[in-house]
XYZ file of C-alpha atoms in Angstrom:
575
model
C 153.773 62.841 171.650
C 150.686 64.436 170.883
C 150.272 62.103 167.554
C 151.006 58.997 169.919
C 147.759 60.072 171.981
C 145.481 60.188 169.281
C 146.548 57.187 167.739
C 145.970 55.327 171.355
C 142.325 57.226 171.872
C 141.280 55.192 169.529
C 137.619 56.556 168.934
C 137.998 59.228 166.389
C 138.180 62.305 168.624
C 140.424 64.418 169.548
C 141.882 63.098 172.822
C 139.980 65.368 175.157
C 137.094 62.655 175.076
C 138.325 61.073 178.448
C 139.139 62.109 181.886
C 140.899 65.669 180.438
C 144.244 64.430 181.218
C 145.172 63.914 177.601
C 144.130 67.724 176.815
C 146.341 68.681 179.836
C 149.261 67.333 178.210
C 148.288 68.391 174.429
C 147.960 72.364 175.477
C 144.937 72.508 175.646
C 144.065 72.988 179.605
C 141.404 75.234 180.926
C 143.087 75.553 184.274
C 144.368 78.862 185.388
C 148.122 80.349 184.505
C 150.379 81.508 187.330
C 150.307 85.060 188.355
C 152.748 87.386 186.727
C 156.303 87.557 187.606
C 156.809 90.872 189.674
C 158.551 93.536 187.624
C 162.400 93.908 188.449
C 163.878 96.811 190.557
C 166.997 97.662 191.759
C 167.689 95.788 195.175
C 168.405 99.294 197.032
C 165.012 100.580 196.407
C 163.530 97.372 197.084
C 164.968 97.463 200.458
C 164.045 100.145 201.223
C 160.245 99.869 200.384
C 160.142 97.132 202.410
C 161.254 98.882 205.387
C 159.207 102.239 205.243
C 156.234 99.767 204.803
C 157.037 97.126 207.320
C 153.826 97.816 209.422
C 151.593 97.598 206.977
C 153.276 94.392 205.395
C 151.534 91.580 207.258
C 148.242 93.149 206.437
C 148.005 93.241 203.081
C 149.743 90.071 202.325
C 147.220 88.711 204.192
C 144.571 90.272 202.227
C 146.691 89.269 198.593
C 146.743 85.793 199.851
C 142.809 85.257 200.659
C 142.165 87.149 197.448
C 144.548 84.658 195.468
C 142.414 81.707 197.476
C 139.070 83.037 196.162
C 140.615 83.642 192.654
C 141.918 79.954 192.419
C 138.830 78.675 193.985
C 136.058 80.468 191.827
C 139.100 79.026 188.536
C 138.820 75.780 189.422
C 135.076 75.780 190.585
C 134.511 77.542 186.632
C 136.914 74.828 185.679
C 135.357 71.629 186.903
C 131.783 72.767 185.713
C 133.170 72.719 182.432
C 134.540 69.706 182.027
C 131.152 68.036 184.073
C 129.031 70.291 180.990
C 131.764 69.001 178.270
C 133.105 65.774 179.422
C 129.884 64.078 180.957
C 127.532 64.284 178.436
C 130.370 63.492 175.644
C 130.942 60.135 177.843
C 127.478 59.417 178.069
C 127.294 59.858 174.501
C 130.066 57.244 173.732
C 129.026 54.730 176.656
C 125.271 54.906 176.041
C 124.483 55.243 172.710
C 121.539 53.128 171.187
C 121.816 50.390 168.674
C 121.571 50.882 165.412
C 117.839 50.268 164.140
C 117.907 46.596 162.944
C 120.790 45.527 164.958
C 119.246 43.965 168.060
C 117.231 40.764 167.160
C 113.819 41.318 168.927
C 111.738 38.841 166.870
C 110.093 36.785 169.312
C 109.225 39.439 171.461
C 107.811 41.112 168.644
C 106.150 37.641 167.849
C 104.715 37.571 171.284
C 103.553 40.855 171.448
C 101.174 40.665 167.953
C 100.506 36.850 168.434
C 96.475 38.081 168.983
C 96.503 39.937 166.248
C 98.328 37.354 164.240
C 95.923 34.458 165.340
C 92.587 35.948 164.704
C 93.409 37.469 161.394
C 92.177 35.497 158.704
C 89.654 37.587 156.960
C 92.255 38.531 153.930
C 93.779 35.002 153.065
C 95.426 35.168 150.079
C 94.756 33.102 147.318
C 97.883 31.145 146.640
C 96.329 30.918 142.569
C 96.125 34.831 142.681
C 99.400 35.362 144.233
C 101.700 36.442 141.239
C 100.303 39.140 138.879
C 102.671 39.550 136.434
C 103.149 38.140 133.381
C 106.554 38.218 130.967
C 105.625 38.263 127.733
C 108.304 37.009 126.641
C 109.042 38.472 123.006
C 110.129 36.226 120.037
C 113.442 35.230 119.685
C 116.275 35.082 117.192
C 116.880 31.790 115.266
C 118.635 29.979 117.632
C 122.494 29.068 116.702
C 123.739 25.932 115.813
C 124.047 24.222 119.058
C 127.081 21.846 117.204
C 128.843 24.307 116.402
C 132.646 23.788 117.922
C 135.025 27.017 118.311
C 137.788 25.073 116.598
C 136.105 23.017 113.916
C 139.056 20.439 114.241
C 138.547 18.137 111.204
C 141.514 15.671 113.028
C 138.999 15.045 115.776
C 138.271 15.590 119.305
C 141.815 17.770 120.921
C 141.956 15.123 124.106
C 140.326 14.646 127.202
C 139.048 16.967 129.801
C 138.785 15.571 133.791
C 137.417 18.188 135.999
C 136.972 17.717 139.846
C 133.258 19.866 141.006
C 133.520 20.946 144.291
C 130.923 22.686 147.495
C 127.625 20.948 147.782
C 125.024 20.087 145.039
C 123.669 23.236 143.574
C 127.898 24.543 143.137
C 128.218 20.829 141.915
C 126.131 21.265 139.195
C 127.638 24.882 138.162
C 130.305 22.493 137.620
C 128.864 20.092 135.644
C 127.413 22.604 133.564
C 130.667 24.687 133.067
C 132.590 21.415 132.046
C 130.047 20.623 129.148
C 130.891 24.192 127.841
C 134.595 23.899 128.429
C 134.541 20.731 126.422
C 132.368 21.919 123.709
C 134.489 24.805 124.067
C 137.549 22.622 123.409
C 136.407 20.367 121.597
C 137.604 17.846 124.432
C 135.826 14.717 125.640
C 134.388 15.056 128.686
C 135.368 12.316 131.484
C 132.191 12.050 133.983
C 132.847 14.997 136.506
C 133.986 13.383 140.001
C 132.754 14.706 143.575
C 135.545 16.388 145.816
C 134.816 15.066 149.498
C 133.774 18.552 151.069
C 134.343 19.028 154.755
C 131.065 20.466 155.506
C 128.994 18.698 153.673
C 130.635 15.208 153.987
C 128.910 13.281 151.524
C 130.767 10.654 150.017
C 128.092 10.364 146.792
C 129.231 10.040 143.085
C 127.584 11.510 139.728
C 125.880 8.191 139.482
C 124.561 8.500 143.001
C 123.149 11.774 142.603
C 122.264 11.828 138.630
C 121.093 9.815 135.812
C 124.766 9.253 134.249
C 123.576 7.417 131.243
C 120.898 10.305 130.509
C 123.062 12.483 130.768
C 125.651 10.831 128.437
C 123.224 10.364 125.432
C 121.393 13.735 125.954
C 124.822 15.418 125.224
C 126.113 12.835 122.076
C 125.193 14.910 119.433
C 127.080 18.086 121.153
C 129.734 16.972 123.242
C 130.794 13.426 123.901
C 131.102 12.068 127.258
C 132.521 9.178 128.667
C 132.850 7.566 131.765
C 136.125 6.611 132.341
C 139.711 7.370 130.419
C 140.816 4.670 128.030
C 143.321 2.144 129.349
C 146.330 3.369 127.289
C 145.836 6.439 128.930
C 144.880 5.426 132.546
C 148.273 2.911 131.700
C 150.634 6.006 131.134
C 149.571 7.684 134.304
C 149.919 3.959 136.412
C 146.493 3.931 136.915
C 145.934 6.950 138.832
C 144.371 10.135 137.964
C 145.804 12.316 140.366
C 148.940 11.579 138.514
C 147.516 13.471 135.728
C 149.526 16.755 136.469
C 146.603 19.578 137.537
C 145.990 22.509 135.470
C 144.877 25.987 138.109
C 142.552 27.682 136.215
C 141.960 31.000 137.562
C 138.418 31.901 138.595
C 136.241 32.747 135.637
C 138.590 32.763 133.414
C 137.147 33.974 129.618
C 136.847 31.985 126.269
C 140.287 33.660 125.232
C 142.626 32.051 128.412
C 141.095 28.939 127.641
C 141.882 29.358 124.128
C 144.943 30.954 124.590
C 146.647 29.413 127.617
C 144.455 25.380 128.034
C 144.246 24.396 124.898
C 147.738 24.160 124.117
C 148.566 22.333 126.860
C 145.387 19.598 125.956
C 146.899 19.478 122.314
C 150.236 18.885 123.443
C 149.291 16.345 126.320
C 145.930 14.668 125.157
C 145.085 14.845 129.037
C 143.835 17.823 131.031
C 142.789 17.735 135.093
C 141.174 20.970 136.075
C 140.772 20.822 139.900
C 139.038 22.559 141.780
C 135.806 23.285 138.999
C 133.736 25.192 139.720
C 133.221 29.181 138.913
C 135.894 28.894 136.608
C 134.418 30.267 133.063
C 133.115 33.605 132.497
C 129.524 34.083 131.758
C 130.174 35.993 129.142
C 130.814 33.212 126.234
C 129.223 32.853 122.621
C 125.806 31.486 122.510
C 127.045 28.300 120.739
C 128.577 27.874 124.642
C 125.815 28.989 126.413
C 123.141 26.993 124.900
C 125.401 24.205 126.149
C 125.392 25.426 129.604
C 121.457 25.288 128.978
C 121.626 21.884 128.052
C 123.111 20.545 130.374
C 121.558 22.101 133.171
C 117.696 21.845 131.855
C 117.988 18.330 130.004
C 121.133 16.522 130.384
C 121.426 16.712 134.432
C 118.262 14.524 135.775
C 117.908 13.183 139.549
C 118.697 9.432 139.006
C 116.184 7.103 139.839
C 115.951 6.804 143.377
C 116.244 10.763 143.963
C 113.512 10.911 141.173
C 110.663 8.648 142.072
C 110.871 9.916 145.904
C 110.639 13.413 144.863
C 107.940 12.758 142.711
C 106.222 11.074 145.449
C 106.910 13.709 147.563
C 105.180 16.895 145.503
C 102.199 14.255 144.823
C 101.784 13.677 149.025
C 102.097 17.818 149.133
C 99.733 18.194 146.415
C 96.901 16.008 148.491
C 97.951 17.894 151.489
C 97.452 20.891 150.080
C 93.604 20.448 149.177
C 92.209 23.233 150.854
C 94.512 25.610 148.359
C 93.522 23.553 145.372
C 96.880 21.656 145.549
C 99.078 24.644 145.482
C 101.473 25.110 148.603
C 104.920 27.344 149.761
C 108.004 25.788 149.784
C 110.681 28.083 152.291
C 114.297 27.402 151.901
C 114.931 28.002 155.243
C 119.339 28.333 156.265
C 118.613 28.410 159.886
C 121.172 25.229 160.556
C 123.391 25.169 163.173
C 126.722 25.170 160.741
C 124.942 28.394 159.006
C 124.128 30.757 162.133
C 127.668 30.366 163.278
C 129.276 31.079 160.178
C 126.648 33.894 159.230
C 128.122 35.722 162.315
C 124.915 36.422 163.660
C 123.684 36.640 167.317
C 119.552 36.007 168.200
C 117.964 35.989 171.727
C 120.535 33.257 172.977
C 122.866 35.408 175.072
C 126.192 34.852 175.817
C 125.830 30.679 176.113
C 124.947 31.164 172.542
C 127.822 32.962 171.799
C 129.678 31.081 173.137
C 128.266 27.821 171.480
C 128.485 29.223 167.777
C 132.323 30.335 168.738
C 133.108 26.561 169.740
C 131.030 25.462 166.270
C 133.553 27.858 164.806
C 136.564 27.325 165.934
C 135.019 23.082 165.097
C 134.592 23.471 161.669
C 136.616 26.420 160.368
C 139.797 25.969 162.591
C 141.457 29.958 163.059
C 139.570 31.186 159.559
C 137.135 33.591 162.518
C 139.907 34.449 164.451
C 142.355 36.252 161.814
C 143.610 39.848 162.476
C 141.548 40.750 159.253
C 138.245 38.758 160.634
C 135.985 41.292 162.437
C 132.994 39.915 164.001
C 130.091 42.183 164.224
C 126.917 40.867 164.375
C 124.644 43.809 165.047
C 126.211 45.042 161.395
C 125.732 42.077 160.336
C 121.579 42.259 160.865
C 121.352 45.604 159.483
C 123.098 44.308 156.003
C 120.550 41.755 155.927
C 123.269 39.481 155.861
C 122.409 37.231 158.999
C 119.802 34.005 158.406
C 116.039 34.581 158.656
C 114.501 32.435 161.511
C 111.092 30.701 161.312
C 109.376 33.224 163.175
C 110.301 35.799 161.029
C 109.618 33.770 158.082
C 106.152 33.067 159.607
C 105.263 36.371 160.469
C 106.469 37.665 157.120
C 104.347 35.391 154.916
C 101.192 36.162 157.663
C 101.673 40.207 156.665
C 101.911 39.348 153.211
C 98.565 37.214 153.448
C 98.747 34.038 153.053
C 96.487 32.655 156.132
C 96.968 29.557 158.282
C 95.498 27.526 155.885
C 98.322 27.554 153.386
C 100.348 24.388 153.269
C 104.326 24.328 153.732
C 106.744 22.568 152.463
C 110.116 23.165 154.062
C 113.461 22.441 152.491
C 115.924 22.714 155.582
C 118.989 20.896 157.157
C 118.472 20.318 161.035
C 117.024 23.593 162.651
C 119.192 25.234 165.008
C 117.495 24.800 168.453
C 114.735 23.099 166.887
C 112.301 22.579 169.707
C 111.978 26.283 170.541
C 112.256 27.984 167.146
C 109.948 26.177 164.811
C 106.952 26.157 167.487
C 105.852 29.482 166.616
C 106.116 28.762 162.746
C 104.189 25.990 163.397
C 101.887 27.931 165.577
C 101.434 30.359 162.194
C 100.900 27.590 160.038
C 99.630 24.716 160.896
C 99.819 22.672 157.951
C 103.689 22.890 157.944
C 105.701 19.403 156.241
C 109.043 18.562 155.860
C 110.744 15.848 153.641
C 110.671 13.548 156.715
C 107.102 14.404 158.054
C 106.183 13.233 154.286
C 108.191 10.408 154.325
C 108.431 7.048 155.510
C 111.175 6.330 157.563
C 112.116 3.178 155.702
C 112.076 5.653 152.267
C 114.337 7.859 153.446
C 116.943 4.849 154.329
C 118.810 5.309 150.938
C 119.129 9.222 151.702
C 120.203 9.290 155.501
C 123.595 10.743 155.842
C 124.067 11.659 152.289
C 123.411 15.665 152.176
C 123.349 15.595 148.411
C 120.543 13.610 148.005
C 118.494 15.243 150.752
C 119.433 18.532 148.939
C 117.913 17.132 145.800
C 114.525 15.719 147.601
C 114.018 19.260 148.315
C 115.414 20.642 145.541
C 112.635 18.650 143.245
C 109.670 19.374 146.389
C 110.284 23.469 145.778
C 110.846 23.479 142.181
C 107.212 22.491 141.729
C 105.627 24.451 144.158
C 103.181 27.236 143.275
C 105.591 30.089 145.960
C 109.154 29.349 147.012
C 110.683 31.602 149.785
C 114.508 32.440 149.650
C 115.703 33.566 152.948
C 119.395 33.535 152.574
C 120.655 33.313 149.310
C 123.392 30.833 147.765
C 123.717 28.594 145.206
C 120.278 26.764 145.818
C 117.839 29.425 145.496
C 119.703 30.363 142.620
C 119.553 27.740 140.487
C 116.188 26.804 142.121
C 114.629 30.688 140.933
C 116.909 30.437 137.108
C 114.833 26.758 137.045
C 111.623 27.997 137.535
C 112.114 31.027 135.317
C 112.302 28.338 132.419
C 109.678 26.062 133.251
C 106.930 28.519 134.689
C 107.364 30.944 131.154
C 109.952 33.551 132.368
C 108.664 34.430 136.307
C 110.629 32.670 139.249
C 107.596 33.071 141.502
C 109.737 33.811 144.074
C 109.703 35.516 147.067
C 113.180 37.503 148.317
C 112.502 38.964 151.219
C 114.367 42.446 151.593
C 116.112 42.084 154.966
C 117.333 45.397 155.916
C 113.564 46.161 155.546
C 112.610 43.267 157.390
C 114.810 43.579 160.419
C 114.106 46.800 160.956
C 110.682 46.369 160.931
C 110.993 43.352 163.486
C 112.875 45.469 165.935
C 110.208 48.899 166.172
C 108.418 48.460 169.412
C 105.801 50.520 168.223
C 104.721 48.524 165.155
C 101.083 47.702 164.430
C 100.447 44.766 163.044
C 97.940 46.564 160.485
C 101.207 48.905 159.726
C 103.656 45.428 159.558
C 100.966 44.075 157.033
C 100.911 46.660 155.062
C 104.945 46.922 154.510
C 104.647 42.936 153.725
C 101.954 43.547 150.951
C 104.539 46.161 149.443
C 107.397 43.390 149.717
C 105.668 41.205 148.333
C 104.709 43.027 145.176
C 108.089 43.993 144.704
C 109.486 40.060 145.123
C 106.995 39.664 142.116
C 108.087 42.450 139.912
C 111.457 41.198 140.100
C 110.459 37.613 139.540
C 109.817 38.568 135.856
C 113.239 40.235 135.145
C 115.105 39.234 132.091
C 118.488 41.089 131.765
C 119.613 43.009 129.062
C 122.430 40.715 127.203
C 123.893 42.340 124.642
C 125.584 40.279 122.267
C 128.197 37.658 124.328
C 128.208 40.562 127.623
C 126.008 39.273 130.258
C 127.094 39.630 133.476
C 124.106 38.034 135.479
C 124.634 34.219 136.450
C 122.875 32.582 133.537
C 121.722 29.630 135.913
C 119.358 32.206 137.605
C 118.878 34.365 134.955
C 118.230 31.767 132.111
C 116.474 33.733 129.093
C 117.065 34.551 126.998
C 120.109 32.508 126.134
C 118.341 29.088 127.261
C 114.750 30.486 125.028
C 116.328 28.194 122.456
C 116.321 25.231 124.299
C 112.699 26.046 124.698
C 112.449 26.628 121.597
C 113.508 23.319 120.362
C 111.287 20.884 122.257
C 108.846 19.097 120.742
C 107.358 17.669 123.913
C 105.899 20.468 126.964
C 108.351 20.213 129.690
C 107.628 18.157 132.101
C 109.230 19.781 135.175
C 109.956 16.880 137.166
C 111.630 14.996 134.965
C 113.906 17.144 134.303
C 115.038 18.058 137.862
């Protein structure tokens, strides 16, 4: 019994946290014991006490009695106090506690209450050409390895064909892509063009050739791994014509050099025909640099925007560039998550009350049927905050970059998805910075035509519009800022000049009452030198055991594809 009442408190304690009834029943009462039993005498004597005191009798059992009324009244009195001394405050304790710092999003408030300070403080812009002070030296490296070289060094030729299915949106896409050129190189398989799974979320219906330059691609990669576009008809005939007859290999997530060797390549040699579906993190990033470089290649050269995606991108960072005259062309791109579909599945509350909870429970329930609702699933947004795991808004990306410096004369390029609640969070980003564009402010209406509705190939206007910006802002991680930060680590000579902002910092900041701005700005300065520390990083890779994604963390592996250009990059071409 006693077990079952702990169990059902629920809250850690003991069980006396309550009303006291459980610690009545557990033992452990403070109220007072009954008086002692009388001691036992023969029932003669006993009579006959009672008769030679029979006029006192009434008397003193009426003194016993009042006595016993004052005893039992000062006991419970005594008893009551205690549990008001032990009880209350415990309860109060419990009931009233105060957040967590960080937990409770306070923003705009704090937004509102600095907004004077915030306006008139211009004296200490930041020069956007003055922003990064590091510099990677980046020291000389190895000869590079034959980039030719296949694992298996079949003399019979190529072991079959490899068809792999990418899946997620366009950065995981092209982890894909890049994966399959090592697996095949790996293999020594031909590589069919990777196909597009139709994602849920991102409902874009676009193929490789939609979103890349499939010809490029193909002859960039001849001389490595060959690549075709479709299987040949003997082999389309044996399967009637459809792919998905092709029986599907489940390749477990990053699976090493030695399963594929071991366990895939059998089954290609014995079939001529391999489907790997879904593709996307499935090979370790710990493979020989014969492999890697190919993962490089692909990535850095092979995969370019096809033309359409290309010559609007282009046009785009050119119409930033002349925007951006008052910085001497240089401006901020901010990859900014704050979309509807990403505040309700970040878990994450802001100033919207319970109609917003509501609303991101319905988006919920919308697009991820019962995945929130799972006896595993807890939903705590206040922990959430303090993990740094909940979206940045606009404000707070605005008042960041203010504290760090950069003054309201900066230009802005964001990279976004439809703003949650546009109309009342982006005014007082806008309100920060003035000179604040997006891919449809920039745009023509009649340019964008070929893009509407096709998520990809929005991604990838932005995609190109950040790459070549002088600061880009992560503010919530994920496969684009990733391969977005790796890119610009190999064009811009080893920094990502990136900022990360550190959230747990940041929220906590966002939510003291008592913050000066003076104090905020000087906790942004120190953020800021620490985003560019760690924008020079290069791992340590020691031989084939890197752990880091090599698609963020490029060098030194992809130094060799450097290494063997004869032409300077040109960084939009090969976005």
């Amino acid at each position: 019994m006693k077990a079952k009442t702990h169990y059902q408190n629920g809250n850690g304690n003991n069980g006396n946290g309550g009303n006291g009834a459980a610690g009545d029943e557990s033992g452990g009462s403070n109220s007072p014991s009954p008086p002692p039993s009388p001691r036992r005498r023969s029932s003669l004597s006993f009579c006959r006490r009672r008769l030679r005191s029979k006029p006192y009798s009434n008397l003193a059992g009426g003194v016993i009695f009042r006595w016993n009324l004052r005893y039992l009244f000062v006991l419970s009195l005594l008893y009551v106090s205690g549990l008001i001394m032990c009880v209350g405050p415990f309860s109060a304790l419990v009931g009233q506690t105060p957040p967590p710092p960080g937990s409770v999003y306070r923003s705009d408030e704090m937004f509102r209450r600095l907004w004077n300070h915030i306006q008139y403080d211009n004296s200490s812009g930041l020069q956007l050409s003055s922003v990064w002070r590091y510099r990677r030296r980046l020291k000389e490296q190895k000869p590079c390895p034959n980039s030719t070289y296949g694992l298996l060094l079949e003399s019979s030729g190529p072991s079959g064909y490899l068809i792999v299915e990418a899946n997620g949106g366009l950065n995981q896409q092209r982890s894909a892509i890049c994966n399959a050129v090592a697996v095949a190189g790996l293999l020594n398989a031909i590589l069919i063009i990777p196909s597009f799974e139709f994602n849920s979320v991102w409902r874009d219906p676009s193929k490789f050739a939609d979103i890349y330059d499939e010809d490029h691609f193909i002859a960039t990669l001849k001389d490595h791994v060959k690549v075709v576009k479709e299987l040949p008809q003997d082999v389309m005939e044996r399967y009637d014509y459809n792919i998905s007859s092709i029986p599907n290999f489940r390749v477990q997530a990053w699976a090493t050099v030695g399963y594929y060797m071991g366990v895939v390549y059998p089954v290609l040699r014995s079939q001529g025909v391999i489907r790997i579906s879904p593709f996307a993190n499935r090979l370790a990033m710990n493979v020989p640099p014969q492999i890697q470089y190919l993962r490089c290649l692909a990535n850095y050269e092979a995969l370019r925007f096809s033309a359409p995606i290309l010559a609007l991108g282009k046009t785009l960072v050119s119409r930033m560039v002349e925007k951006s005259s008052r910085t001497g062309g240089k401006y901020i791109s901010i990859h900014l998550r704050f979309e509807e579909d990403m505040v309700a599945f970040s878990c994450c509350l802001y100033d919207g009350g319970e109609s917003e909870k509501s609303e991101m429970d319905s988006i919920r329930e919308k697009g991820w049927k019962q995945k929130f609702k799972r006896k595993d699933r807890v939903i705590s947004p206040g922990q959430n905050r303090i993990e740094g795991k909940c979206p940045l808004t606009p404000v707070e990306v605005g008042m960041m970059l203010r504290g760090m410096g950069f003054d309201n004369n900066t230009s802005i390029y964001l990279a976004s998805g439809k703003i949650y609640q546009e109309e009342k969070h982006l005014v007082p980003l806008s309100k920060m910075f003035p000179y604040l564009h997006t891919k449809e402010s920039l745009a023509s209406p009649d340019e964008l035509v070929p893009f509407q509705g096709y998520s990809s190939r929005m991604a990838a206007l932005d995609y190109t519009a950040c790459l070549l910006s002088e600061v880009f802002v992560t503010t919530q991680g994920g496969n684009f800022p990733h391969f977005l930060m790796g890119h610009r680590r190999f064009i811009y000579g080893g920094h990502s000049k990136t900022i990360i902002p550190d959230k747990r910092k940041l929220v906590v900041l966002l939510e003291d009452k008592n913050m000066s701005w003076n104090g905020f700005k000087e906790e942004m300065e120190a953020m800021l030198a620490e985003s560019d520390r760690k924008g020079m990083i290069v791992p340590r890779v020691k031989k084939i055991n890197r752990k880091s994604s090599v698609y963020t963390y490029p060098l030194p592996e992809c130094r060799c594809l450097q290494q063997s250009r004869s032409t300077p990059v040109d960084p939009a071409m090969h976005s």
